Amino acid sequence: MKIFNASNLRFMMLSLVMFMTIFAKGQSLTVVLNKEVSNDQKNATHNQDCYKIQLKNKSTKAVGLAGQNYRFYYDSDAMKLDESSILNYLPKSYTAMNLVQHSYDMDATGFGVLPFESHLGFVNLAADYKLSTGSPVMIGMGETVDVTRLCFNILDVPKEASLAWASEDITHTYATAFVELASVQGNHLKKIHIDDLIVNGSRTTSVQDELVTSLDIFPNPFKDVLEIKLNTPFKQVSQLEIYDVLGKLIISQNIEAGTDNLKIDGKAIPQGTVMVKISCNGEEVITSKVVKIN
């Protein structure tokens, strides 16, 4: 099993410089990770979950699909990508979908607002369009096309496994870690606007989804007051705990439902690095490192 340290994360998330950065006017796609449900999976516990990456055209005209780069995270404590399962639906005018990077069991605690910080899995898939060979896939207005299929081996069936697109909302510390798509217009490639990133059928909870995409802990380092802010309020009572580097519990308090901003008095927190942990129903939602200064 591959194990990476958090210090490697910045290097591993550097993106390929693939396309021009000019947006194609009026072009917009929704990117979906859509879970497959077969007849035998409906009635029995299964050891694998399979997903299709699909693109839906939200534009007012057809889009000629060019190169693509898909990045997403998953809970490697509960599941693991089956690297041999990747199936390509694109024609021969594209390169086969390439697994550029697969990392798992990564400890990325404290590196931005990343989901599954202490057991992070990261996948980077890419395909290029051969400009001089064949024709591009044309996605008509309102149409959906399948791009690729991939499966995950389930390691812990009772655990709520989950997936999250690597978007700028989640990884504001890593501006390069997001999905990129290009269109072809004649002999020119242009970047496509992504209307939405969706995961359908993941065994995740809504609370986890909301928190990993909108929670911010600042300032870091802090002196007098540490603030936790969400774009959407907590929908359930959650728990806040702060530990020192030796694992000693310093602060423990409930976060009431409806809370979207929480301020913590720094007087009770010792100088140095501490761990801020937020959990819901006994399940860890996020753990982040912060530094207290005098």
Coordinates of C-alpha atoms in Angstrom, one line a residue:
M1 CA 0.0 0.0 0.0
K2 CA 1.3 3.4 -0.9
I3 CA 1.7 5.9 1.9
F4 CA 2.5 9.6 1.4
N5 CA 3.3 12.4 3.8
A6 CA 1.4 15.6 3.7
S7 CA 4.6 17.4 2.8
N8 CA 4.4 15.7 -0.7
L9 CA 0.9 17.1 -1.3
R10 CA 1.9 20.3 -3.0
F11 CA 4.1 18.6 -5.5
M12 CA 1.6 15.9 -6.3
M13 CA -1.2 18.3 -7.0
L14 CA 0.6 20.4 -9.6
S15 CA -1.5 20.3 -12.8
L16 CA -0.6 19.8 -16.3
V17 CA -0.6 22.9 -18.4
M18 CA -3.0 21.6 -20.9
F19 CA -5.1 24.2 -22.6
M20 CA -5.5 27.9 -23.4
T21 CA -7.1 29.8 -20.6
I22 CA -9.6 31.8 -22.7
F23 CA -13.2 30.7 -22.1
A24 CA -15.3 29.7 -25.0
K25 CA -18.2 32.1 -25.1
G26 CA -21.5 30.5 -24.2
Q27 CA -20.1 27.0 -23.6
S28 CA -20.8 25.3 -20.2
L29 CA -20.7 21.7 -19.1
T30 CA -21.8 19.9 -15.9
V31 CA -19.4 17.2 -14.7
V32 CA -20.9 14.2 -12.9
L33 CA -19.6 11.2 -11.1
N34 CA -22.6 8.9 -11.4
K35 CA -22.7 5.6 -9.4
E36 CA -23.8 2.5 -11.3
V37 CA -26.4 0.2 -9.7
S38 CA -26.6 -3.3 -11.3
N39 CA -29.3 -5.8 -10.5
D40 CA -27.0 -8.0 -8.4
Q41 CA -25.8 -5.0 -6.4
K42 CA -29.3 -4.0 -5.4
N43 CA -30.0 -7.1 -3.4
A44 CA -26.6 -8.0 -1.9
T45 CA -23.6 -6.5 -0.1
H46 CA -21.0 -6.0 -2.8
N47 CA -17.3 -5.4 -2.6
Q48 CA -17.1 -2.8 -5.3
D49 CA -18.7 0.6 -6.3
C50 CA -18.4 1.7 -9.9
Y51 CA -18.9 5.2 -11.2
K52 CA -19.1 6.8 -14.7
I53 CA -17.7 10.3 -15.4
Q54 CA -20.3 12.0 -17.5
L55 CA -20.5 15.4 -19.1
K56 CA -23.8 17.3 -19.6
N57 CA -24.0 20.2 -22.0
K58 CA -25.6 23.3 -20.4
S59 CA -24.8 25.5 -23.3
T60 CA -27.1 27.0 -26.0
K61 CA -25.1 25.2 -28.7
A62 CA -23.2 21.9 -29.3
V63 CA -19.8 21.6 -27.7
G64 CA -16.9 19.8 -29.5
L65 CA -15.0 18.1 -26.7
A66 CA -11.2 18.3 -26.7
G67 CA -8.8 17.4 -23.9
Q68 CA -9.9 16.7 -20.3
N69 CA -8.3 16.5 -16.8
Y70 CA -10.4 15.1 -13.9
R71 CA -9.2 15.3 -10.3
F72 CA -11.1 14.1 -7.2
Y73 CA -10.6 12.9 -3.7
Y74 CA -12.0 9.9 -1.9
D75 CA -12.1 8.3 1.6
S76 CA -9.2 5.8 1.4
D77 CA -10.1 4.5 4.9
A78 CA -13.3 2.9 3.4
M79 CA -12.5 2.4 -0.3
K80 CA -9.6 2.1 -2.8
L81 CA -9.5 2.7 -6.5
D82 CA -9.2 -0.4 -8.6
E83 CA -6.6 0.9 -11.1
S84 CA -7.3 -1.9 -13.6
S85 CA -11.0 -1.0 -13.8
I86 CA -10.7 2.2 -15.8
L87 CA -12.8 1.9 -19.0
N88 CA -12.7 4.5 -21.8
Y89 CA -15.8 5.5 -23.7
L90 CA -14.2 8.1 -26.0
P91 CA -13.4 7.2 -29.6
K92 CA -10.0 6.7 -31.2
S93 CA -9.6 10.4 -31.9
Y94 CA -8.7 10.7 -28.2
T95 CA -5.9 9.1 -26.2
A96 CA -7.0 6.5 -23.8
M97 CA -8.0 7.8 -20.4
N98 CA -4.7 7.9 -18.5
L99 CA -4.4 7.5 -14.7
V100 CA -1.9 10.3 -14.3
Q101 CA -1.8 9.9 -10.5
H102 CA -3.3 7.7 -7.8
S103 CA -2.3 8.4 -4.2
Y104 CA -4.0 6.9 -1.1
D105 CA -3.5 6.7 2.6
M106 CA -2.2 10.2 2.5
D107 CA -2.0 12.3 5.7
A108 CA -2.8 15.8 4.6
T109 CA -4.0 17.1 7.9
G110 CA -3.7 20.9 8.1
F111 CA -3.2 21.5 4.3
G112 CA -6.2 23.7 3.5
V113 CA -9.8 22.6 3.6
L114 CA -9.4 19.1 2.2
P115 CA -11.9 16.3 2.8
F116 CA -10.7 13.0 4.4
E117 CA -7.5 14.8 5.7
S118 CA -6.1 11.9 7.7
H119 CA -7.0 9.2 5.1
L120 CA -7.0 11.0 1.8
G121 CA -7.2 9.3 -1.6
F122 CA -6.5 11.4 -4.7
V123 CA -7.1 10.5 -8.4
N124 CA -6.0 12.4 -11.5
L125 CA -7.3 11.2 -14.9
A126 CA -6.5 12.8 -18.2
A127 CA -7.3 12.3 -21.9
D128 CA -6.1 14.4 -24.9
Y129 CA -7.8 15.0 -28.2
K130 CA -5.8 14.2 -31.4
L131 CA -6.4 17.4 -33.3
S132 CA -5.2 15.9 -36.6
T133 CA -6.9 12.5 -36.3
G134 CA -10.7 12.0 -36.6
S135 CA -13.5 14.2 -35.3
P136 CA -14.3 15.4 -31.8
V137 CA -17.2 14.1 -29.7
M138 CA -20.0 16.6 -30.2
I139 CA -22.2 17.1 -27.1
G140 CA -25.5 18.6 -28.2
M141 CA -27.6 21.0 -26.2
G142 CA -29.0 19.2 -23.2
E143 CA -27.2 16.0 -24.0
T144 CA -25.1 13.8 -21.7
V145 CA -22.1 11.7 -22.8
D146 CA -20.2 9.0 -20.9
V147 CA -16.5 9.7 -20.7
T148 CA -15.0 6.9 -18.6
R149 CA -15.9 4.3 -15.9
L150 CA -13.9 3.4 -12.8
C151 CA -14.5 1.2 -9.8
F152 CA -13.5 1.2 -6.1
N153 CA -12.9 -1.8 -3.9
I154 CA -14.9 -1.4 -0.7
L155 CA -12.6 -1.9 2.3
D156 CA -15.1 -1.2 5.1
V157 CA -18.7 -1.7 4.1
P158 CA -20.3 -0.2 7.3
K159 CA -18.2 3.0 7.0
E160 CA -19.8 5.9 5.1
A161 CA -17.4 6.1 2.1
S162 CA -17.5 9.2 0.0
L163 CA -16.0 11.0 -3.0
A164 CA -15.5 14.7 -3.7
W165 CA -14.6 16.6 -6.8
A166 CA -11.3 18.5 -6.5
S167 CA -12.7 22.0 -7.0
E168 CA -11.5 25.4 -6.1
D169 CA -14.1 25.6 -3.3
I170 CA -12.6 22.6 -1.6
T171 CA -8.9 23.3 -2.3
H172 CA -8.4 27.0 -2.1
T173 CA -4.9 26.4 -0.9
Y174 CA -4.1 24.4 -4.1
A175 CA -5.4 26.5 -7.0
T176 CA -4.3 23.9 -9.6
A177 CA -6.3 21.0 -8.2
F178 CA -9.5 21.2 -10.1
V179 CA -11.3 19.7 -13.2
E180 CA -10.3 21.2 -16.6
L181 CA -12.1 20.7 -19.9
A182 CA -11.4 22.1 -23.4
S183 CA -13.4 22.5 -26.5
V184 CA -12.2 22.4 -30.1
Q185 CA -13.2 25.1 -32.6
G186 CA -11.5 24.5 -35.9
N187 CA -7.8 24.3 -35.1
H188 CA -8.1 26.1 -31.7
L189 CA -8.6 24.8 -28.2
K190 CA -10.5 26.8 -25.7
K191 CA -11.2 26.2 -22.0
I192 CA -14.8 25.3 -21.2
H193 CA -16.7 26.8 -18.2
I194 CA -17.8 24.1 -15.7
D195 CA -21.3 24.9 -14.6
D196 CA -21.4 22.3 -11.7
L197 CA -19.5 19.4 -10.2
I198 CA -21.8 16.6 -9.0
V199 CA -21.4 13.2 -7.2
N200 CA -24.5 11.0 -7.5
G201 CA -24.8 7.8 -5.4
S202 CA -21.8 8.3 -3.1
R203 CA -22.3 6.8 0.4
T204 CA -21.6 10.1 2.0
T205 CA -23.6 12.2 4.5
S206 CA -24.9 15.7 3.6
V207 CA -23.2 17.1 6.7
Q208 CA -19.8 16.0 5.4
D209 CA -20.4 17.4 2.0
E210 CA -21.4 20.8 3.3
L211 CA -18.5 21.1 5.7
V212 CA -15.7 20.1 3.4
T213 CA -16.7 22.6 0.8
S214 CA -17.5 25.6 2.9
L215 CA -15.6 25.6 6.2
D216 CA -12.7 28.0 6.9
I217 CA -10.6 28.3 10.1
F218 CA -8.7 31.6 10.4
P219 CA -6.5 33.4 11.1
N220 CA -3.6 30.9 11.1
P221 CA -1.5 31.6 13.0
F222 CA -3.8 33.3 15.5
K223 CA -3.3 35.2 18.7
D224 CA -6.4 36.2 20.6
V225 CA -9.4 34.8 18.7
L226 CA -9.7 31.8 16.4
E227 CA -12.7 31.9 14.1
I228 CA -14.6 29.1 12.2
K229 CA -16.8 30.3 9.4
L230 CA -19.2 28.4 7.1
N231 CA -21.0 29.6 4.0
T232 CA -23.9 27.4 5.0
P233 CA -24.9 26.8 8.6
F234 CA -24.5 23.5 10.5
K235 CA -27.8 21.5 10.1
Q236 CA -27.1 19.3 13.1
V237 CA -25.5 19.7 16.5
S238 CA -21.8 19.0 16.0
Q239 CA -18.8 18.8 18.3
L240 CA -15.7 21.0 18.4
E241 CA -12.5 19.7 20.1
I242 CA -9.0 21.2 20.3
Y243 CA -6.0 19.1 21.3
D244 CA -2.3 20.0 21.9
V245 CA 0.5 18.2 20.1
L246 CA 0.6 15.5 22.8
G247 CA -3.1 14.7 22.2
K248 CA -4.3 16.4 25.4
L249 CA -7.9 17.7 25.1
I250 CA -7.9 21.5 25.7
I251 CA -11.4 22.6 24.6
S252 CA -14.6 20.6 24.0
Q253 CA -17.9 22.2 23.1
N254 CA -21.0 21.6 21.1
I255 CA -21.7 23.6 17.9
E256 CA -25.5 24.3 17.8
A257 CA -27.5 23.6 14.7
G258 CA -27.9 26.8 12.6
T259 CA -24.4 28.1 13.5
D260 CA -22.4 29.5 10.6
N261 CA -19.8 31.4 12.6
L262 CA -17.9 30.4 15.8
K263 CA -15.3 32.4 17.7
I264 CA -13.0 30.7 20.2
D265 CA -11.2 32.6 22.9
G266 CA -7.5 32.0 22.5
K267 CA -6.6 32.6 26.1
A268 CA -7.3 29.0 27.1
I269 CA -5.1 27.7 24.2
P270 CA -1.4 27.3 24.8
Q271 CA 1.2 28.7 22.5
G272 CA 2.3 26.4 19.6
T273 CA 0.6 24.0 17.2
V274 CA -2.9 22.6 18.1
M275 CA -5.4 20.4 16.3
V276 CA -8.9 21.6 15.7
K277 CA -11.3 18.7 15.2
I278 CA -15.0 18.9 14.2
S279 CA -17.2 15.8 14.3
C280 CA -20.9 15.0 13.8
N281 CA -22.6 11.9 15.3
G282 CA -19.3 10.5 16.3
E283 CA -17.8 10.7 12.8
E284 CA -14.9 13.0 12.1
V285 CA -15.7 15.8 9.6
I286 CA -12.5 17.7 9.5
T287 CA -9.3 18.0 11.5
S288 CA -7.0 21.0 10.9
K289 CA -3.7 22.2 12.4
V290 CA -3.5 25.8 13.6
V291 CA -0.7 27.7 15.4
K292 CA -1.2 29.9 18.5
I293 CA 1.2 32.8 18.9
N294 CA 1.8 35.3 21.7

